[in-house]
Amino acid sequence: MTVLEQSGSSRDFGHRNTEQWPAPPPAWRPRVDPAPLLPGAEPRRVLGTDAAGRLDAAFLTDLYERLVRGRRYNTQATALTRQGRLAVYPSSTGQEACQIAAALALKEQDWLFPSYRDTLAAVARGLDPVQALTLLRGDWHTGYDPHEHRIAPLCTPLATQLPHAVGLAHAARLKGDDVVALALVGDGGTSEGDFHEALNFAAVWQAPVVFLVQNNGFAISVPLEKQSAAPSLAHKAVGYGMPGHLVDGNDAPAVHEVLTEAVERARRGGGPTLVEAITYRIEAHTNADDATRYRTDSAVQEWRAHDPISLVERELEARGLLTQKFTGAVREGAEEMAADLRARMNQDPVLDPMDLFTHVYAEQTSQLREQAARLRAELEAETNAAPHGEPNAEGTAQEDRP
Amino acid sequence: MTPTVVETGRKPASMAQALNRALRDAMAEDPSVHVMGEDVGALGGVFRITDGLTEEFGEDRCRDTPLAEAGILGTAVGMAMYGLRPVVEMQFDAFAYPAFEQLISHVARMRNRTRGAMPLPLTIRVPYGGGIGGVEHHSDSSEAYYLATPGLHVLTPATVADAYGMLRAAIASDDPVVFLEPKRLYWAKDDWSPENPTPVAPIGRAEIRRPGRSATLITYGPSVPVCLEAAEAATAEGWDLEVLDLRSLMPFDDETVCAAVRRTGRAVVVHEANGFGGPGGEIAARITERCFHHLEAPVLRVAGLDIPYPPPMLERHHLPGVDRILDTVARLQWEAGWTEGSGD
């Protein structure tokens, strides 16, 4: 039985005479008109529209070169995984536009907060391609100094880097510095509590931060419709009180334009923005994943026809810029990058096991000093037992008891 | 007013006042120190530890945050990345759990994963422990969770002077510190001068609070006064108990602990946290590994029961009290007549 069905509920007690009732308390009234915060019905596109006409040719050719190199980076890193040089590589083939155009929307003093799939964004920001892969190679978790290019460590837990971006942007503003933080997250990551908390903090504090959701359709194997019932992920913005935008994630100039606007808005003190870039993950989640279990080839083929590189190619072709000389040079540059990456990744990294104890605390605890001494002794014993560099035979462990 | 007070300028001060003073002094000395958390502003914190800080330093320096512990700690990580020294308040022990992912996945290992390039100098204040009649989720002793995570310092003061000195040291530390405040000692008073704070031992060092020869009670935080009371009561039995306050659970002061146990030959570890999987097991194991030949009896533990924290009307049965400590001390059996196997 519902409340309305309860006996006597249909009797008229005179409640409908609203004039005798006080107005609702002020807290009932909406504080912000949500309409300007809502994303448009269609993702923003530039390529294939009239807006493409105002794009600068040098910008387009640079973008094209970066996209081709990004694609080559993805295929090379995937090959290194098959050769056992990388433990795993989450390919961003198909998502190159999101990452590269996003990184290019930042100024030098700004900060990038990438997730584990965003190596291309980090490289586009100037990070050495080998340094971007040490996490995945396994020689150290973060192979670079985050301050050098203002790139936070590639983040493996989902969405946990988003509150860091908010905190850093907030701190920069408190110090009076002109810094914007751009935080990248996937569609799956929007389900995490940290996504919610980060957006809420950012909006309440009006922090100069931009959130870019790369919606590539799947969180490993779980499709978006099982991830979120929202009309779009960009719609989530309105609930926090910040604008949300939808953009074609494969249209690099469109991503660049939307993010540049959002970054500049944050820089002017306009507060945070949420951008959803709609793209597609052409490869599996990683080499450990079998994508045929959860999706059909036909969907992949449809997205291949909307490839971020071929979209730029069309525009270059229309302008007569896609000459053989140009594409040849671009291809050659990408191959050089890949060859260099291959050669450097095929060198065995030199590791010092004593580093395990160096960076746990500013000053080693006595517990760590003891353990470091034990490991040093183990290493010396290994060296003494195998003077020609051969591994220590089993069963020769040092026994310190009589 | 006693003549002593007039001579030294010292007056009774509570641990809460000392903590408040520590925050105020740290903020005054270093503009990069920022206090943040739920209710730390106008209210001054539910325990008033941040009382007056927003008034004195402004909202930018002492900020009321949205109610979200992961967000509080997560944004503090970003602030520390940019060179600030955030001091976050978690309000109550069991309210800190939503922030565990940030704590374990980022706070504890940021220095390590970046090879020292990105240390996180932040302090996480957690009022912890029971004995104040708190309702469910307000009385947990969560130190074992923090101790299980390399990269964190875990401190807990037991005196007014330590509350001030250790919090100052925690804020000055270049590493993340989980600063556990024994909430039932917030209102415990001691003679202490805020104008001329007593110097305290550096963090990482244990302190003998009461010397003794018969056995060492190894304890920390809220159980220190209980152990001191037990030691006084034990004198009637002819036992001269030593009370050692660890102060810092990580780093752990093996040196002071082992020296004490070698001196007395007997040790009892006392804490409120559950015994199984609690810090006492680790401490007992360390003592056994290092002092085996000096021990006259096994290292015993007096800990909270292995139950979820009980409702307030039953908490006295859970918390280690004087009687339970004395019963355990009696089991050390150093009096004549003890032979192997004749115990329980």
XYZ file of C-alpha atoms in Angstrom:
746
model
C 0.000 0.000 0.000
C 1.467 3.393 -0.900
C 0.891 6.551 1.065
C -1.667 7.704 -1.475
C -3.644 4.491 -1.149
C -3.908 4.708 2.635
C -7.459 4.981 3.889
C -8.600 8.537 4.280
C -5.768 9.961 2.178
C -8.198 11.159 -0.450
C -10.193 13.203 2.049
C -9.970 16.943 1.561
C -8.344 18.577 4.618
C -8.078 21.937 2.921
C -4.343 21.559 2.252
C -4.755 22.586 -1.353
C -5.481 26.156 -0.433
C -1.892 27.140 -1.120
C -2.385 30.838 -0.433
C -2.660 30.078 3.277
C 0.713 28.310 3.198
C 4.003 30.136 3.685
C 6.445 30.279 0.788
C 9.071 27.541 0.748
C 12.281 28.370 2.650
C 15.011 30.119 0.610
C 17.112 26.960 0.465
C 14.461 25.488 -1.855
C 15.254 27.886 -4.620
C 17.834 26.859 -7.200
C 21.061 28.760 -6.645
C 22.365 28.451 -10.189
C 20.547 28.165 -13.480
C 21.859 24.800 -14.664
C 21.234 25.511 -18.351
C 24.618 27.183 -19.122
C 26.417 24.291 -17.411
C 24.810 21.573 -19.529
C 26.756 20.069 -22.425
C 25.460 20.509 -25.950
C 23.474 17.703 -27.531
C 26.213 16.874 -30.042
C 29.938 16.501 -29.440
C 31.919 19.496 -30.726
C 33.613 18.832 -34.080
C 35.970 20.983 -36.118
C 37.280 18.714 -38.887
C 34.688 18.252 -41.623
C 32.906 21.470 -40.625
C 33.267 25.092 -41.729
C 35.310 25.732 -38.582
C 38.164 23.695 -40.073
C 38.791 26.539 -42.511
C 40.251 28.795 -39.806
C 42.817 26.223 -38.639
C 46.397 27.294 -39.119
C 48.297 25.108 -41.606
C 51.425 24.881 -39.452
C 49.297 23.804 -36.487
C 47.665 21.108 -38.617
C 50.909 19.711 -39.996
C 52.505 19.688 -36.533
C 49.444 17.923 -35.121
C 49.570 15.385 -37.943
C 53.225 14.642 -37.326
C 52.597 14.194 -33.600
C 49.640 11.890 -34.223
C 51.620 9.679 -36.584
C 54.483 9.466 -34.122
C 51.998 8.710 -31.344
C 50.500 5.861 -33.337
C 53.985 4.519 -34.059
C 54.842 4.780 -30.373
C 51.787 2.654 -29.586
C 52.679 -0.056 -32.077
C 56.323 -0.085 -30.977
C 55.463 -0.309 -27.284
C 52.992 -3.104 -28.008
C 55.740 -4.962 -29.887
C 58.099 -4.473 -26.926
C 55.474 -6.106 -24.728
C 55.409 -9.163 -26.993
C 59.200 -9.314 -26.759
C 58.993 -9.256 -22.961
C 60.611 -5.840 -22.678
C 57.514 -4.360 -21.054
C 55.419 -6.149 -18.434
C 52.305 -4.671 -19.989
C 51.308 -1.798 -22.283
C 47.857 -0.251 -22.305
C 47.655 0.873 -25.926
C 46.043 4.191 -26.766
C 45.718 3.469 -30.485
C 42.637 5.372 -31.600
C 42.937 7.781 -28.680
C 46.038 9.664 -29.843
C 44.065 12.821 -30.594
C 42.713 13.093 -27.040
C 46.094 12.769 -25.440
C 48.247 14.830 -27.769
C 45.771 17.663 -28.278
C 45.172 17.767 -24.521
C 48.863 18.092 -23.694
C 49.223 20.856 -26.293
C 46.458 22.865 -24.636
C 48.725 23.455 -21.634
C 51.325 26.147 -21.121
C 54.777 25.393 -19.811
C 53.955 26.225 -16.187
C 50.801 24.074 -16.148
C 50.597 20.549 -14.744
C 49.406 17.306 -16.323
C 47.949 14.464 -14.219
C 47.922 11.377 -16.432
C 46.515 7.908 -15.846
C 48.343 4.722 -16.847
C 47.060 4.871 -20.465
C 48.304 8.414 -21.012
C 51.957 7.905 -21.900
C 51.383 9.764 -25.176
C 50.131 12.842 -23.340
C 53.284 12.778 -21.210
C 55.527 12.365 -24.278
C 53.664 15.132 -26.107
C 54.479 17.364 -23.126
C 58.177 16.679 -23.635
C 58.869 13.589 -21.543
C 61.558 11.227 -22.869
C 59.754 8.246 -24.498
C 61.878 5.778 -22.524
C 61.274 7.544 -19.203
C 57.551 7.320 -19.875
C 57.824 3.525 -20.004
C 59.857 2.658 -16.909
C 56.703 1.986 -14.882
C 55.664 -0.577 -17.478
C 59.180 -1.954 -17.949
C 59.465 -2.406 -14.194
C 62.772 -0.771 -13.314
C 61.208 1.962 -11.196
C 57.631 3.111 -10.669
C 58.155 6.643 -11.965
C 61.113 7.065 -14.266
C 61.150 10.836 -14.260
C 61.201 13.825 -11.961
C 57.595 15.091 -12.004
C 58.774 18.694 -11.566
C 60.883 18.681 -14.737
C 57.982 18.788 -17.179
C 55.259 19.231 -14.562
C 53.820 15.771 -15.155
C 52.543 13.889 -12.097
C 53.430 10.181 -11.931
C 51.388 7.996 -14.276
C 48.596 6.885 -11.967
C 47.450 3.267 -11.843
C 44.651 3.410 -9.229
C 41.604 4.873 -10.950
C 40.729 8.547 -10.489
C 42.926 8.950 -7.409
C 45.120 11.481 -9.242
C 42.149 13.814 -9.748
C 42.086 15.190 -6.174
C 45.867 15.689 -6.481
C 45.262 17.894 -9.518
C 42.671 19.884 -7.564
C 45.010 20.289 -4.578
C 47.945 21.350 -6.724
C 45.895 23.854 -8.695
C 44.430 25.214 -5.460
C 47.897 25.526 -3.890
C 49.249 27.311 -6.963
C 46.416 29.805 -6.848
C 46.999 30.390 -3.114
C 50.613 31.189 -3.957
C 49.495 33.555 -6.687
C 51.004 31.453 -9.487
C 49.479 31.286 -12.954
C 49.102 27.498 -13.116
C 46.313 25.270 -14.427
C 46.116 21.513 -13.812
C 44.721 19.133 -16.421
C 43.670 15.729 -15.110
C 42.979 12.773 -17.409
C 40.651 9.930 -16.508
C 38.800 7.178 -18.372
C 35.088 6.405 -18.516
C 35.494 3.664 -15.900
C 37.234 6.060 -13.572
C 34.147 8.293 -13.442
C 32.459 5.636 -11.301
C 35.075 5.935 -8.568
C 34.455 7.953 -5.418
C 37.615 9.984 -5.956
C 36.183 11.295 -9.247
C 33.165 12.610 -7.383
C 35.180 14.071 -4.518
C 37.682 15.727 -6.844
C 34.995 17.412 -8.952
C 33.129 18.525 -5.857
C 36.227 20.000 -4.201
C 37.263 21.680 -7.453
C 33.891 23.348 -7.896
C 33.547 24.424 -4.255
C 37.077 25.854 -4.244
C 36.809 27.161 -7.836
C 40.207 25.591 -8.440
C 41.915 26.189 -11.814
C 41.634 22.590 -12.977
C 40.244 20.859 -16.065
C 39.041 17.254 -16.048
C 39.227 15.363 -19.319
C 37.320 12.088 -19.490
C 38.515 9.956 -22.380
C 35.415 7.870 -22.932
C 36.805 4.986 -24.964
C 33.737 2.815 -24.520
C 35.046 0.205 -22.104
C 36.423 -0.150 -18.600
C 38.517 -3.227 -19.457
C 35.478 -5.241 -20.639
C 32.545 -3.383 -19.098
C 30.758 -1.126 -21.621
C 29.648 2.410 -20.798
C 25.965 1.478 -20.448
C 26.897 -0.744 -17.519
C 29.078 2.002 -16.080
C 26.783 5.004 -16.024
C 23.106 5.822 -16.519
C 23.843 9.529 -17.030
C 22.788 11.049 -20.389
C 26.512 11.597 -20.956
C 29.531 11.707 -18.684
C 29.784 15.433 -19.392
C 26.324 15.829 -17.833
C 27.836 14.916 -14.477
C 29.406 18.393 -14.378
C 26.137 20.198 -13.757
C 25.609 18.403 -10.447
C 28.838 19.886 -9.136
C 28.181 23.358 -10.493
C 30.712 23.411 -13.313
C 30.238 23.411 -17.091
C 30.427 20.142 -18.999
C 31.403 19.802 -22.646
C 31.183 16.984 -25.155
C 33.800 16.753 -27.859
C 34.667 14.336 -30.656
C 37.725 12.725 -29.090
C 39.101 11.662 -32.481
C 38.979 15.191 -33.857
C 42.307 16.533 -32.596
C 41.625 20.219 -33.432
C 38.241 19.985 -31.673
C 39.798 18.464 -28.528
C 42.487 21.127 -28.612
C 39.950 23.918 -29.001
C 37.605 22.748 -26.226
C 40.471 22.139 -23.791
C 42.211 25.399 -24.626
C 38.975 27.228 -23.847
C 38.571 25.314 -20.582
C 42.205 25.860 -19.562
C 42.011 29.585 -20.318
C 38.742 29.856 -18.432
C 40.416 28.248 -15.413
C 43.399 30.567 -15.833
C 41.111 33.608 -15.744
C 39.637 32.427 -12.434
C 36.499 30.936 -13.992
C 36.859 27.656 -12.136
C 36.888 24.029 -13.231
C 35.441 22.379 -16.347
C 34.591 18.781 -17.185
C 35.193 17.677 -20.762
C 34.089 14.311 -22.131
C 35.950 13.251 -25.262
C 34.129 10.482 -27.082
C 36.648 8.099 -28.587
C 37.287 4.383 -28.920
C 39.894 1.941 -27.736
C 40.899 0.137 -30.916
C 43.168 -2.382 -29.179
C 42.358 -4.503 -26.146
C 42.711 -3.005 -22.645
C 46.212 -4.522 -22.466
C 47.934 -7.530 -23.963
C 46.467 -9.545 -21.056
C 42.921 -8.872 -22.291
C 40.865 -10.693 -24.960
C 38.622 -8.047 -26.530
C 36.751 -10.588 -28.710
C 34.948 -11.767 -25.567
C 33.037 -8.542 -25.096
C 32.772 -6.703 -28.414
C 32.247 -7.265 -32.113
C 34.600 -6.485 -34.965
C 31.972 -4.386 -36.726
C 32.034 -1.707 -34.024
C 35.824 -1.580 -34.224
C 35.606 -1.207 -38.022
C 33.153 1.704 -37.707
C 35.572 3.491 -35.424
C 38.522 2.733 -37.707
C 36.670 4.723 -40.371
C 36.684 7.645 -37.916
C 40.398 7.367 -37.186
C 42.040 10.469 -35.655
C 44.958 10.393 -38.125
C 42.857 9.960 -41.257
C 40.560 12.796 -40.139
C 43.502 15.223 -40.144
C 44.788 13.678 -43.388
C 41.527 14.598 -45.129
C 41.868 18.216 -44.121
C 45.512 18.317 -45.195
C 44.587 16.694 -48.494
C 41.827 19.233 -49.106
C 44.420 21.965 -48.634
C 46.935 20.235 -50.887
C 49.340 19.782 -48.000
C 49.388 15.994 -47.990
C 52.295 15.673 -50.403
C 54.360 12.540 -50.724
C 57.377 14.493 -49.581
C 55.594 15.581 -46.408
C 54.098 12.195 -45.509
C 57.394 10.498 -46.296
C 59.260 12.810 -43.952
C 56.650 12.298 -41.227
C 56.821 8.530 -41.608
C 60.594 8.622 -41.549
C 60.610 10.729 -38.371
C 58.218 8.294 -36.697
C 60.405 5.340 -37.704
C 63.477 7.067 -36.299
C 61.663 7.631 -33.012
C 60.587 3.969 -32.957
C 64.103 2.731 -33.762
C 65.551 4.865 -30.991
C 62.906 3.661 -28.559
C 63.544 0.041 -29.572
C 67.302 0.366 -29.221
C 67.155 2.043 -25.835
C 64.478 -0.265 -24.484
C 66.490 -3.293 -25.570
C 69.344 -2.229 -23.322
C 69.096 -3.877 -19.934
C 68.573 -1.203 -17.295
C 71.297 -1.004 -14.651
C 69.651 -1.383 -11.268
C 71.070 -0.985 -7.795
C 69.120 -3.134 -5.319
C 70.284 -0.867 -2.492
C 67.993 1.804 -4.012
C 65.136 -0.182 -2.464
C 65.935 1.419 0.877
C 66.970 4.888 -0.288
C 63.653 6.617 -0.859
C 61.235 5.120 1.661
C 61.821 7.930 4.162
C 63.883 11.112 4.142
C 66.093 9.393 6.696
C 66.323 5.621 6.888
C 64.827 4.066 10.003
C 66.994 1.702 12.031
C 64.762 -1.115 10.746
C 65.616 -0.222 7.148
C 69.312 0.210 7.940
C 69.360 -3.317 9.348
C 67.604 -4.732 6.313
C 69.880 -2.796 3.968
C 72.930 -4.262 5.707
C 71.496 -7.761 5.313
C 70.779 -7.272 1.621
C 74.254 -5.845 1.080
C 75.722 -8.929 2.702
C 73.552 -11.156 0.495
C 74.734 -9.295 -2.597
C 78.363 -9.587 -1.552
C 77.918 -13.281 -0.915
C 76.444 -13.675 -4.392
C 79.361 -11.808 -5.933
C 81.915 -13.885 -4.030
C 80.202 -17.151 -4.914
C 80.061 -16.250 -8.603
C 83.262 -14.331 -9.394
C 82.666 -14.641 -13.151
C 79.240 -13.119 -12.904
C 77.454 -16.458 -12.773
C 74.392 -16.657 -10.608
C 74.842 -18.067 -7.143
C 74.061 -21.788 -6.981
C 71.111 -22.776 -4.853
C 71.710 -24.091 -1.375
C 74.642 -21.835 -0.538
C 72.677 -19.383 1.579
C 74.730 -17.918 4.381
C 74.018 -19.608 7.710
C 74.898 -17.381 10.605
C 74.115 -19.916 13.331
C 76.534 -22.598 14.509
C 48.097 28.437 43.071
C 51.158 26.781 44.496
C 54.473 28.640 44.881
C 55.987 26.313 42.223
C 53.615 27.638 39.595
C 54.567 31.204 40.383
C 58.263 30.435 40.143
C 58.236 28.608 36.790
C 55.361 30.334 35.043
C 53.883 26.923 34.355
C 50.174 26.366 34.669
C 48.043 23.324 34.141
C 47.400 22.960 30.412
C 45.499 20.270 28.555
C 46.764 18.200 25.648
C 44.099 19.861 23.495
C 45.520 23.302 24.341
C 49.055 22.139 23.597
C 48.018 20.737 20.210
C 46.218 23.956 19.374
C 49.293 25.932 20.343
C 51.510 23.668 18.229
C 49.356 24.295 15.162
C 49.287 28.034 15.819
C 53.067 28.270 16.297
C 53.778 26.128 13.226
C 51.468 28.279 11.094
C 52.988 31.502 12.420
C 56.529 30.330 11.714
C 55.972 28.762 8.305
C 53.502 30.234 5.802
C 53.452 26.947 3.885
C 51.648 25.182 6.775
C 47.949 24.855 5.902
C 45.329 23.267 8.158
C 42.329 21.631 6.504
C 39.497 19.285 7.316
C 35.823 19.047 8.128
C 34.698 21.576 10.790
C 38.191 22.919 11.484
C 37.153 26.514 10.714
C 34.367 28.353 12.549
C 33.745 25.433 14.898
C 37.439 24.964 15.680
C 37.158 21.202 15.212
C 34.809 18.921 17.110
C 37.521 18.684 19.801
C 38.449 22.391 19.399
C 42.030 21.528 18.450
C 41.908 24.073 15.601
C 40.129 26.694 17.698
C 40.794 30.239 16.511
C 43.111 29.316 13.642
C 40.818 30.570 10.885
C 40.300 33.797 12.840
C 44.035 34.304 13.197
C 45.341 33.074 9.852
C 42.353 33.365 7.527
C 40.378 30.826 5.576
C 43.190 30.206 3.119
C 45.364 28.838 5.919
C 42.753 26.948 7.970
C 40.050 25.683 5.667
C 36.727 23.948 6.154
C 36.549 21.333 3.422
C 33.632 19.446 1.961
C 32.837 16.344 4.035
C 34.910 13.754 2.192
C 37.981 12.177 3.723
C 39.470 10.844 0.474
C 39.029 14.306 -1.012
C 40.578 15.984 2.016
C 43.667 13.809 1.904
C 43.775 13.636 -1.907
C 43.749 17.403 -2.321
C 46.314 17.697 0.485
C 48.580 15.420 -1.592
C 48.328 17.851 -4.501
C 49.015 20.789 -2.194
C 52.093 19.046 -0.796
C 53.218 18.338 -4.379
C 53.219 22.084 -4.908
C 55.342 22.779 -1.834
C 52.803 23.386 0.906
C 52.775 21.558 4.253
C 49.175 20.506 4.761
C 47.961 19.362 8.173
C 44.696 17.486 7.746
C 42.241 16.521 10.459
C 40.318 13.258 10.136
C 37.889 14.113 12.973
C 37.536 10.511 14.253
C 39.538 7.294 13.834
C 36.863 5.364 11.948
C 36.090 8.336 9.694
C 39.597 8.116 8.241
C 38.907 4.836 6.460
C 37.538 6.385 3.230
C 40.936 8.084 2.876
C 42.886 4.817 3.089
C 43.374 4.468 -0.651
C 44.931 7.918 -0.856
C 47.018 7.173 2.227
C 48.314 3.806 1.119
C 48.451 4.180 -2.661
C 49.829 7.714 -2.756
C 50.793 9.371 0.535
C 52.953 6.530 1.805
C 54.788 5.872 -1.446
C 55.042 9.110 -3.415
C 58.626 9.712 -2.254
C 59.586 6.160 -3.100
C 57.906 5.901 -6.506
C 59.495 9.173 -7.633
C 62.956 8.234 -6.285
C 62.834 11.045 -3.781
C 61.833 13.715 -6.319
C 58.406 14.249 -4.785
C 58.380 13.909 -0.999
C 55.052 14.618 0.690
C 55.485 16.649 3.874
C 51.993 16.286 5.259
C 50.568 15.536 8.685
C 47.389 13.543 9.160
C 45.885 14.137 12.587
C 43.619 11.336 13.734
C 41.865 11.494 17.121
C 41.838 7.807 18.077
C 40.963 5.286 20.739
C 38.160 4.794 23.224
C 37.305 5.454 26.808
C 35.183 8.550 26.196
C 31.831 6.824 25.812
C 31.708 7.420 22.084
C 29.069 5.711 19.982
C 29.925 3.212 17.259
C 32.702 4.253 14.818
C 34.105 6.842 17.256
C 36.584 4.789 19.303
C 38.752 2.637 17.033
C 42.446 2.104 17.598
C 43.544 1.971 13.985
C 47.319 2.101 14.424
C 47.950 -1.428 13.100
C 46.596 -0.434 9.681
C 49.012 2.479 9.471
C 51.932 0.423 10.755
C 51.359 -2.115 7.992
C 52.193 0.578 5.418
C 55.868 1.413 4.759
C 56.506 5.077 4.067
C 54.426 6.481 6.911
C 55.581 7.703 10.283
C 53.137 6.836 13.054
C 53.316 8.964 16.206
C 51.169 9.155 19.301
C 51.822 11.464 22.257
C 50.880 10.675 25.842
C 51.851 13.895 27.648
C 51.015 17.554 27.203
C 54.641 18.444 26.463
C 54.906 15.652 23.896
C 51.627 16.690 22.272
C 53.168 20.071 21.529
C 56.692 18.960 20.708
C 55.783 15.922 18.651
C 53.149 17.737 16.589
C 55.680 20.469 15.809
C 58.176 17.796 14.772
C 55.535 16.004 12.675
C 54.677 19.186 10.785
C 58.373 19.948 10.261
C 59.047 16.414 8.976
C 59.631 16.009 5.242
C 57.757 12.698 5.368
C 54.060 12.004 5.839
C 53.142 11.500 9.488
C 50.020 9.846 10.844
C 49.627 11.696 14.120
C 47.378 9.687 16.407
C 45.852 11.808 19.160
C 44.585 9.788 22.127
C 41.233 11.478 22.471
C 40.660 10.421 26.055
C 43.819 12.340 27.002
C 42.682 15.557 25.264
C 41.522 16.984 28.556
C 44.263 15.508 30.751
C 46.253 18.388 32.230
C 49.849 18.862 33.134
C 52.017 21.776 34.197
C 53.168 23.210 30.922
C 54.188 26.605 29.674
C 53.100 27.604 26.187
C 55.522 30.554 26.303
C 58.458 28.296 26.983
C 57.571 24.802 25.767
C 59.561 21.984 27.280
C 61.956 20.441 24.768
C 60.997 16.844 24.019
C 62.950 13.891 22.675
C 63.082 13.754 18.878
C 60.459 11.718 17.064
C 61.527 8.123 16.763
C 62.759 7.919 20.367
C 60.983 6.148 23.214
C 60.988 7.580 26.753
C 61.073 5.879 30.109
C 58.203 7.494 32.017
C 58.903 5.604 35.217
C 62.093 3.708 35.926
C 61.800 0.266 37.502
C 63.710 -2.974 37.960
C 61.166 -5.804 38.065
C 59.671 -5.644 34.561
C 59.067 -3.190 31.718
C 55.591 -2.161 30.637
C 55.894 -1.122 26.996
C 53.040 1.109 25.952
C 51.982 4.278 24.140
C 49.254 6.909 23.827
C 46.135 6.397 25.934
C 47.571 3.408 27.818
C 50.546 5.315 29.267
C 48.643 6.822 32.235
C 46.975 3.433 32.834
C 50.383 1.750 32.994
C 51.723 4.441 35.339
C 48.743 3.841 37.610
C 49.338 0.087 37.443
C 53.012 0.597 38.311
C 52.056 2.661 41.365
C 49.543 0.010 42.471
C 52.148 -2.715 41.945
C 54.487 -1.220 44.522
C 52.097 -2.563 47.174
C 52.969 -6.032 45.914
C 56.667 -5.256 46.008
C 56.958 -4.939 42.237
C 59.008 -2.137 40.794
C 57.634 -1.706 37.279
C 59.225 0.349 34.561
C 56.928 2.198 32.136
C 58.242 2.841 28.652
C 56.298 5.200 26.373
C 57.079 4.360 22.736
C 55.843 7.788 21.457
C 56.679 6.733 17.931
C 55.434 3.396 16.579
C 57.215 3.998 13.262
C 60.139 4.533 13.398
C 60.316 1.980 16.193
C 62.960 2.574 18.848
C 64.452 -0.927 19.115
C 67.438 0.455 20.988
C 65.603 1.938 23.977
C 63.135 -0.955 24.129
C 65.831 -3.640 24.028
C 68.021 -1.832 26.564
C 65.053 -1.674 28.946
C 64.132 -5.317 28.497
C 67.735 -6.456 28.918
C 67.800 -4.498 32.184
C 64.609 -5.926 33.641
C 64.430 -9.267 31.836
C 60.659 -9.132 31.622
C 58.275 -7.233 29.373
C 54.551 -6.691 28.978
C 53.196 -4.792 25.986
C 50.033 -2.809 26.715
C 47.730 -1.227 24.118
C 44.066 -0.655 23.395
C 44.112 -1.997 19.843
C 42.988 -5.574 19.278
C 45.661 -8.052 20.328
C 45.478 -10.330 17.291
C 47.319 -8.592 14.460
C 47.952 -5.636 16.746
C 51.248 -3.803 17.339
C 51.920 -5.897 20.478
C 52.617 -9.014 18.432
C 55.265 -7.216 16.381
C 56.819 -5.662 19.476
C 56.900 -9.002 21.324
C 58.491 -10.674 18.298
C 61.174 -7.985 17.994
C 62.030 -8.306 21.685
C 62.200 -12.088 21.441
C 64.471 -11.905 18.396
C 66.838 -9.433 20.004
C 66.730 -10.134 23.744
C 65.976 -13.868 23.981
C 68.900 -14.672 26.244
C 68.014 -11.839 28.597
C 64.388 -12.810 29.024
C 63.263 -14.453 32.247
C 59.733 -14.959 30.942
C 57.870 -14.804 27.655
C 56.865 -11.337 26.484
C 53.189 -10.966 27.373
C 50.539 -8.670 25.960
C 47.611 -6.807 27.456
C 45.478 -5.597 24.577
C 41.930 -4.811 23.627
C 39.696 -7.826 23.047
C 39.555 -9.239 19.522
C 36.134 -7.773 18.925
C 34.743 -4.789 17.035
C 34.928 -1.815 19.394
C 32.148 -2.411 21.926
C 29.221 -0.135 22.749
C 30.167 2.484 25.347
C 28.408 0.804 28.257
C 30.653 -2.233 27.809
C 33.913 -0.585 26.768
C 35.539 -0.938 30.197
C 35.620 -4.705 29.646
C 37.509 -4.184 26.387
C 40.048 -1.569 27.419
C 43.205 -2.689 29.206
C 42.838 -1.540 32.824
C 45.028 -1.607 35.914
C 43.719 -4.979 37.141
C 44.288 -6.725 33.839
C 47.800 -5.306 33.652
C 48.590 -6.434 37.215
C 47.178 -9.923 36.555
C 49.439 -10.187 33.520
C 52.448 -8.902 35.424
C 51.756 -11.645 37.992
C 51.946 -14.197 35.179
C 55.553 -13.175 34.546
C 56.218 -15.194 37.748
C 59.630 -13.938 38.721
C 58.918 -14.773 42.363
C 60.584 -17.945 43.590
C 58.785 -21.186 42.929
C 58.071 -20.774 39.238
C 58.947 -23.745 37.114
C 58.326 -24.456 33.505
C 54.816 -25.648 32.840
C 53.455 -24.651 36.229
C 51.820 -21.556 34.804
C 48.458 -21.385 33.129
